[in-house]
PDB file of C-alpha atoms in Angstrom:
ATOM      1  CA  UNK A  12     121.549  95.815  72.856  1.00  0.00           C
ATOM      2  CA  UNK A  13     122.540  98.553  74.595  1.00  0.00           C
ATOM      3  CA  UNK A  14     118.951  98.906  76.560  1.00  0.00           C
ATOM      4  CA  UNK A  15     119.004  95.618  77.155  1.00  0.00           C
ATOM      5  CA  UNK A  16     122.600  95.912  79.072  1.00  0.00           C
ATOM      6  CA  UNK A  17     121.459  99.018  80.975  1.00  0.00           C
ATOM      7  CA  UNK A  18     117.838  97.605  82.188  1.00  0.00           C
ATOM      8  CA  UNK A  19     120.423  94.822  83.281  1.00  0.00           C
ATOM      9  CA  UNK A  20     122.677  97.112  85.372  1.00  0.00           C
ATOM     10  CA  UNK A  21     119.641  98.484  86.965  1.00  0.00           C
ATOM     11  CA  UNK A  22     117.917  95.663  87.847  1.00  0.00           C
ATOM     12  CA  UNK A  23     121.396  94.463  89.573  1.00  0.00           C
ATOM     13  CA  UNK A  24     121.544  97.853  91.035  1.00  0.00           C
ATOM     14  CA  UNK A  25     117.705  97.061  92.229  1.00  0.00           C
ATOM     15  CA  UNK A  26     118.266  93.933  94.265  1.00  0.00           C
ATOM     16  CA  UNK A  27     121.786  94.642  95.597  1.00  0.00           C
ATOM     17  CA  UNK A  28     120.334  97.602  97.115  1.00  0.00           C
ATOM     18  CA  UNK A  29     117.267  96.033  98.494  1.00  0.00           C
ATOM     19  CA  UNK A  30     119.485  93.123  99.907  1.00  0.00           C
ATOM     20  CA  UNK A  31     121.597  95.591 102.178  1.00  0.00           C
ATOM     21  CA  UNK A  32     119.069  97.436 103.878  1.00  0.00           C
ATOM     22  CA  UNK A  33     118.486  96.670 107.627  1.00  0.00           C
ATOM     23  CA  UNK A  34     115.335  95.365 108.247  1.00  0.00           C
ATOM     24  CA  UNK A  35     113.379  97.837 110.323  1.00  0.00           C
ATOM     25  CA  UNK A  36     110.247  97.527 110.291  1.00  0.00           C
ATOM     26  CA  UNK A  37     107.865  98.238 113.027  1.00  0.00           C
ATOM     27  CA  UNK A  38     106.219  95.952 115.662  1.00  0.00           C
ATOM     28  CA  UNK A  39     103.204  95.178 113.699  1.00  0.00           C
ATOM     29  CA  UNK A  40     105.166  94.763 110.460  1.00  0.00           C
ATOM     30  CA  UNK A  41     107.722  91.920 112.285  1.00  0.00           C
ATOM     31  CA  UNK A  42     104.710  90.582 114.021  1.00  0.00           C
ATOM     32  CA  UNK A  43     102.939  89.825 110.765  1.00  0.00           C
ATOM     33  CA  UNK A  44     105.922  88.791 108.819  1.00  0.00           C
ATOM     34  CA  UNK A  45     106.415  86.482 111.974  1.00  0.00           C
ATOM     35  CA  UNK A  46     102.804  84.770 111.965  1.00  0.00           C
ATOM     36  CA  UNK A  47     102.871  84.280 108.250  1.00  0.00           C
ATOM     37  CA  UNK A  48     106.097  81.886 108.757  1.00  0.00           C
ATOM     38  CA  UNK A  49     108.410  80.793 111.497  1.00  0.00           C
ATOM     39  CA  UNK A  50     110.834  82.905 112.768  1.00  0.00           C
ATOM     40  CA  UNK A  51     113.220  80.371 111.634  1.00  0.00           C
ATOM     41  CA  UNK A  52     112.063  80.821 107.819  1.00  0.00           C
ATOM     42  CA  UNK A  53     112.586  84.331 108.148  1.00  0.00           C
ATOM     43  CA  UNK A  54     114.349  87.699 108.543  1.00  0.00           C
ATOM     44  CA  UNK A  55     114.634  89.089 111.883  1.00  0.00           C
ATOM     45  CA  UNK A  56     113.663  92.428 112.856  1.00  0.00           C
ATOM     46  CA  UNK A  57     115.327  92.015 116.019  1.00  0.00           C
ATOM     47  CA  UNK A  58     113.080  93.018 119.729  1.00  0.00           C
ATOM     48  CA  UNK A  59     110.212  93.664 117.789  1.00  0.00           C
ATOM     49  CA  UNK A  60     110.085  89.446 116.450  1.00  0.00           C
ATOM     50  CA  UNK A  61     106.909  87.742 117.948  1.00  0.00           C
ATOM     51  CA  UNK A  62     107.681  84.264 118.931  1.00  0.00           C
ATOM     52  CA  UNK A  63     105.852  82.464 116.178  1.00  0.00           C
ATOM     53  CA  UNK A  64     107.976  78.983 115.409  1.00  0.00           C
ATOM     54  CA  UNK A  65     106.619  77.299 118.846  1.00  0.00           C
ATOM     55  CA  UNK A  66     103.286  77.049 116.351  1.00  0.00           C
ATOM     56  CA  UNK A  67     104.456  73.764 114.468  1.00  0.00           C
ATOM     57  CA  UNK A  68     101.744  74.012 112.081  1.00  0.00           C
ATOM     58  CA  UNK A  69     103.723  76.929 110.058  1.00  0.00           C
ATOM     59  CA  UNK A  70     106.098  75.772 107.334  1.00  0.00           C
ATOM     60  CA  UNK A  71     109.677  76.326 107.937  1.00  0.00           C
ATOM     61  CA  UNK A  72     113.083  75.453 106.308  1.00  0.00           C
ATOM     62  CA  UNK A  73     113.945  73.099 108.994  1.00  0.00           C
ATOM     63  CA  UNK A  74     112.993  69.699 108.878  1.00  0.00           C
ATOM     64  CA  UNK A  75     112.758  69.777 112.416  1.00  0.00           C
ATOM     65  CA  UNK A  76     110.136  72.077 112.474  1.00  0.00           C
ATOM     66  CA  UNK A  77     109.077  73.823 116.121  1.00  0.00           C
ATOM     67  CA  UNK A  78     111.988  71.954 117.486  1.00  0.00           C
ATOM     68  CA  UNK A  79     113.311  72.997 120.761  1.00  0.00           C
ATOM     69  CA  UNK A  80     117.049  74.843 119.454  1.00  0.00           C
ATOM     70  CA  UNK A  81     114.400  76.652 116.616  1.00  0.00           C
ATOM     71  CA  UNK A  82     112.610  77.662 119.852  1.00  0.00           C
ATOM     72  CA  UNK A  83     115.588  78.695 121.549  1.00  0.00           C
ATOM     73  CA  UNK A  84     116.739  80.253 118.848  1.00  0.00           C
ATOM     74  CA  UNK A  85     114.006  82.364 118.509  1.00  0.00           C
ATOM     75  CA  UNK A  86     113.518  83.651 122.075  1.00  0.00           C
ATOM     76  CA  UNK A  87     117.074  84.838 121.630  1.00  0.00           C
ATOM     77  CA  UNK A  88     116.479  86.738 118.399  1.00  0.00           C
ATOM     78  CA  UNK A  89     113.321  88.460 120.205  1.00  0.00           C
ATOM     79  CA  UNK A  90     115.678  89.449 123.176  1.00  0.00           C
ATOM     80  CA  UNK A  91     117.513  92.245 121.212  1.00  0.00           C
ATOM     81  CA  UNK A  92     118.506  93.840 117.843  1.00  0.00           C
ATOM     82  CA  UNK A  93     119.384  91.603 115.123  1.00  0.00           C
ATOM     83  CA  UNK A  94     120.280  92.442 111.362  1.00  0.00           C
ATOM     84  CA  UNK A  95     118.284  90.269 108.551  1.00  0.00           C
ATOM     85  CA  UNK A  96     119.064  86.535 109.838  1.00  0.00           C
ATOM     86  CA  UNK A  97     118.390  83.023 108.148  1.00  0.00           C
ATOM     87  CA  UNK A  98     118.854  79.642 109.089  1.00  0.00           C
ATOM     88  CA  UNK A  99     121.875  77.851 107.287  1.00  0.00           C
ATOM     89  CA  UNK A 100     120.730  73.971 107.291  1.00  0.00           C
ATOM     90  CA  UNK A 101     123.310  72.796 104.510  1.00  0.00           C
ATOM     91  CA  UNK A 102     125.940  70.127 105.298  1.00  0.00           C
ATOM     92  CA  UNK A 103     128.119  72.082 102.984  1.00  0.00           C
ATOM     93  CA  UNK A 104     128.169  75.738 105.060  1.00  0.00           C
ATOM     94  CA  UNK A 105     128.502  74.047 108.082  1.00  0.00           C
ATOM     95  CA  UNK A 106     131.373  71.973 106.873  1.00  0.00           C
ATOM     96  CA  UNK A 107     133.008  75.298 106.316  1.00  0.00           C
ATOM     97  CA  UNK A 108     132.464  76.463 109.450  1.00  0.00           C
ATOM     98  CA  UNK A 109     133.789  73.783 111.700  1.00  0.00           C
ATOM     99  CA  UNK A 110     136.223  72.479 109.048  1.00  0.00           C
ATOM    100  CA  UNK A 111     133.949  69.344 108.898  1.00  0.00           C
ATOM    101  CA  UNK A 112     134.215  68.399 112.360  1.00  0.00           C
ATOM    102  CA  UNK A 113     130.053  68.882 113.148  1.00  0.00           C
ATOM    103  CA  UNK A 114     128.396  66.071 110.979  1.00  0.00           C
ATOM    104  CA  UNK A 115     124.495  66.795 111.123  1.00  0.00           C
ATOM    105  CA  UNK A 116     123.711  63.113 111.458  1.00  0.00           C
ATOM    106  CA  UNK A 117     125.405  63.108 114.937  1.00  0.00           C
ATOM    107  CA  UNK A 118     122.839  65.686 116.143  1.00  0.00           C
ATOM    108  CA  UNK A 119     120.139  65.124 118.069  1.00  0.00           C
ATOM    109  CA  UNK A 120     119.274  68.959 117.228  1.00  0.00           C
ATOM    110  CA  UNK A 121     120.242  71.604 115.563  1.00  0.00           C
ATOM    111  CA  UNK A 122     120.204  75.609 114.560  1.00  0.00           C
ATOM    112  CA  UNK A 123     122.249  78.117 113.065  1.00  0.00           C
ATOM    113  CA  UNK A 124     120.878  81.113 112.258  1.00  0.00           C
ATOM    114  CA  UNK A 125     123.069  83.429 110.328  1.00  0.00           C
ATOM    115  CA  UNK A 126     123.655  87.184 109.498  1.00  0.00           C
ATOM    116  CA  UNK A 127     122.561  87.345 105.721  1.00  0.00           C
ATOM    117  CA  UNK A 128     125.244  90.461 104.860  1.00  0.00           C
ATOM    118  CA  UNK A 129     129.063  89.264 105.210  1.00  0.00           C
ATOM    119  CA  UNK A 130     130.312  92.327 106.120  1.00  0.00           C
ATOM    120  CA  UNK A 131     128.300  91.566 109.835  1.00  0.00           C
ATOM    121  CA  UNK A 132     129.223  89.013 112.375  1.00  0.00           C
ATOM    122  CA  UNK A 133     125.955  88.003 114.045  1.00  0.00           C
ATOM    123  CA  UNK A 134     125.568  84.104 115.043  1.00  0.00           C
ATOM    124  CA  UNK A 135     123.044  81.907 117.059  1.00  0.00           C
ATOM    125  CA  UNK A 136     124.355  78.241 117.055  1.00  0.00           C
ATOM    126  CA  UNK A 137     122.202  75.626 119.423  1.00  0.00           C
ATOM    127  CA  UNK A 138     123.886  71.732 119.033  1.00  0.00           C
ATOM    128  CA  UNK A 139     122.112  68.936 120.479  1.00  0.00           C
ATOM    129  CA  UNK A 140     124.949  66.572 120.244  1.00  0.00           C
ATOM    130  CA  UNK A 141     124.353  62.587 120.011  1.00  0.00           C
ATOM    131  CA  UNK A 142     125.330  61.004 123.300  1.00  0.00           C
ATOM    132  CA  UNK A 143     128.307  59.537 121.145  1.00  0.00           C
ATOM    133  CA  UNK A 144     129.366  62.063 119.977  1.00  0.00           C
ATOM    134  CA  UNK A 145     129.347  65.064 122.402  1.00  0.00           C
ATOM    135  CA  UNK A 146     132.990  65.074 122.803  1.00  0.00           C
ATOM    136  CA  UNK A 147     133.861  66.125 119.574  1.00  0.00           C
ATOM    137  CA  UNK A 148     130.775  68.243 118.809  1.00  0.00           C
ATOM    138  CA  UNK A 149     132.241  70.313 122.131  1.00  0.00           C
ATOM    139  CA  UNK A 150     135.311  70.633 121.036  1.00  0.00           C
ATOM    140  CA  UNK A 151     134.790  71.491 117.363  1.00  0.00           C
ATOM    141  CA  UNK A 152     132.240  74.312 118.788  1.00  0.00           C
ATOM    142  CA  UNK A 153     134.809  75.381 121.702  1.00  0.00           C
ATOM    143  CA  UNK A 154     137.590  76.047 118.643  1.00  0.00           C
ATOM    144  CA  UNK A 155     134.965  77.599 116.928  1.00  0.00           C
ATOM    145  CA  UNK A 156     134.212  80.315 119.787  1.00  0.00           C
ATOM    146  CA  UNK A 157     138.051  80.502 120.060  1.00  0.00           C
ATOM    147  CA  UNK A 158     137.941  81.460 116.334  1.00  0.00           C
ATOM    148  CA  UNK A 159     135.239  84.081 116.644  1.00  0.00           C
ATOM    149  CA  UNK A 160     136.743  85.385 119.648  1.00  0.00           C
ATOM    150  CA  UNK A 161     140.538  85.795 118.535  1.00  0.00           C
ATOM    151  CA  UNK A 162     140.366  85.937 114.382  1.00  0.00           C
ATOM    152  CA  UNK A 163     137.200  86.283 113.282  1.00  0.00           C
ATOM    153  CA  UNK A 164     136.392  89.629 113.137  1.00  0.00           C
ATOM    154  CA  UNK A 165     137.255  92.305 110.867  1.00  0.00           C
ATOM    155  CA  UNK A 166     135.223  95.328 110.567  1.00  0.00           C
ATOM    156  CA  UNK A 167     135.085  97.686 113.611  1.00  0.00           C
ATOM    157  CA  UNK A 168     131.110  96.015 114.321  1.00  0.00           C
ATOM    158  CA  UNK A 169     132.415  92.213 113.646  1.00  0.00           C
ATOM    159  CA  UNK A 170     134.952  93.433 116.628  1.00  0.00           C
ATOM    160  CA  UNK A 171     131.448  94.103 118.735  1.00  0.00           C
ATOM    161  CA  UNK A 172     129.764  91.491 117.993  1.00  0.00           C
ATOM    162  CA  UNK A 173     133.051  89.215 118.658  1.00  0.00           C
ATOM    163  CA  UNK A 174     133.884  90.641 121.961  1.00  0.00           C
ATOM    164  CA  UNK A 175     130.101  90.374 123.083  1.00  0.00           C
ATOM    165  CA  UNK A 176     130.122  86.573 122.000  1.00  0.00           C
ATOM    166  CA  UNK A 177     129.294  83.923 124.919  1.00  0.00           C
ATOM    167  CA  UNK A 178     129.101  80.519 125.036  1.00  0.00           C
ATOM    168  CA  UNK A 179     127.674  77.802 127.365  1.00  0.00           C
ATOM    169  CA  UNK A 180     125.572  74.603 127.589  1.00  0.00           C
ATOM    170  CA  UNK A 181     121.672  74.278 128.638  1.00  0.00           C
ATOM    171  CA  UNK A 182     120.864  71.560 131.632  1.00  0.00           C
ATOM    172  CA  UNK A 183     119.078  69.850 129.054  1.00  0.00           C
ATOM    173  CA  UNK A 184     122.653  69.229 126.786  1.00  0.00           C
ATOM    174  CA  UNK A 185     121.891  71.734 124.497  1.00  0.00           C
ATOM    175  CA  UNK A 186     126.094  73.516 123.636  1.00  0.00           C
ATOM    176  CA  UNK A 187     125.168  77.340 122.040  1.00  0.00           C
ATOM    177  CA  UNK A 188     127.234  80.276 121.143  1.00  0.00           C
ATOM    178  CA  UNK A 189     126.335  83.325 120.900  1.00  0.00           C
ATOM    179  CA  UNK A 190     127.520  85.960 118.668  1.00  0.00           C
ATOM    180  CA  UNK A 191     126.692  89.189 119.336  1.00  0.00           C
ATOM    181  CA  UNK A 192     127.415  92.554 120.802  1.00  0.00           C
ATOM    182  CA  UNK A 193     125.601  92.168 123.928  1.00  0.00           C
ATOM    183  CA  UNK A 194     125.639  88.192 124.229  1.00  0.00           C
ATOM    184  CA  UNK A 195     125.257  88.099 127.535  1.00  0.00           C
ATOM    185  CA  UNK A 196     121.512  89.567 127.729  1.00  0.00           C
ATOM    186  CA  UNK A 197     120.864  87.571 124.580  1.00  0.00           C
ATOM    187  CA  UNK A 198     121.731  84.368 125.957  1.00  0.00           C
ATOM    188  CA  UNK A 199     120.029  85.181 129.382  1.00  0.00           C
ATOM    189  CA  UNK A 200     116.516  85.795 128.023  1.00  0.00           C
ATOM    190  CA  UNK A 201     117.311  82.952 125.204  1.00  0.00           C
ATOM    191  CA  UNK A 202     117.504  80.451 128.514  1.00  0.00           C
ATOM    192  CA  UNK A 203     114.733  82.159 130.982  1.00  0.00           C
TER     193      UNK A 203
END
């Protein structure tokens, strides 16, 4: 019993550890990871990601797969250093976030792609909002910024990552935040 309990611990010990490292991996390593599935699907390894979910053919996560705010989202995580990332898709999470004011039915298009530690505040968030509905999806996403911006941050690199966050909306309709230490350069090469 005892052995049993102890291989337990250690396989515990195993995975929590292997969860919390930062994934740095070189160029080719990211570039591989990145071909074998969509950026989307995956961890990101921040400048070194390839762009890899404009190939449709790759399975993804997303039932929108290769859709334009996946697209988006993934010229922004290739613009600068990310920590491991992965796209939240469930009703449920995003009801938390936006205290159930973003329904995914009244979007033409969406993608949130999420730091995977808590202790990190990282964020890309690209709404295509139903004609209908645009109103409220802007204003659920405006109190969100608000939120990041003024309460959400804790830890000293939350506090970075809050200060750097931007916000803004594409020509095309497309209402994104941002939320990271250098935002700004993120969401420029995100919309070049």
């Amino acid at each position: 019993m005892r052995k049993i309990f102890v291989a337990v611990i250690c396989a515990a010990a195993m995975l929590t550890l292997g969860g919390c490292r930062n994934n740095t991996e070189n160029s080719s390593d990211a570039s591989q990871s990145s071909s074998q599935s969509s950026v989307i699907s995956s961890s990101s390894s921040g400048g070194s990601q390839s762009s890899s979910s404009s190939d449709s053919s790759q399975p993804t996560d997303s039932s929108a797969s290769g859709s334009t705010a996946e697209k988006m989202a993934d010229k922004a995580l290739s613009a600068d250093e990310w920590p491991s990332m992965e796209l939240v898709s469930e009703q449920n999470y995003v009801n938390a976030l936006f205290n159930e004011e973003i329904v995914l039915a009244d979007c033409e298009d969406f993608c949130l792609m999420s730091n995977t530690i808590s202790a990190q505040l990282y964020k890309i968030l690209l709404v295509k909002p139903k004609a209908d509905k645009e109103g409220a999806i802007q204003s659920a996403m405006d109190d969100y910024f608000e939120y990041i911006r003024n309460e959400g941050a804790f830890y000293p690199d939350q506090q970075a990552s809050a200060a750097g966050a931007v916000k803004g909306k594409t020509e095309s309709g497309y209402i994104y935040i941002i939320v990271h230490p250098n935002g700004t350069l993120v969401a420029d090469a995100m919309l070049s």
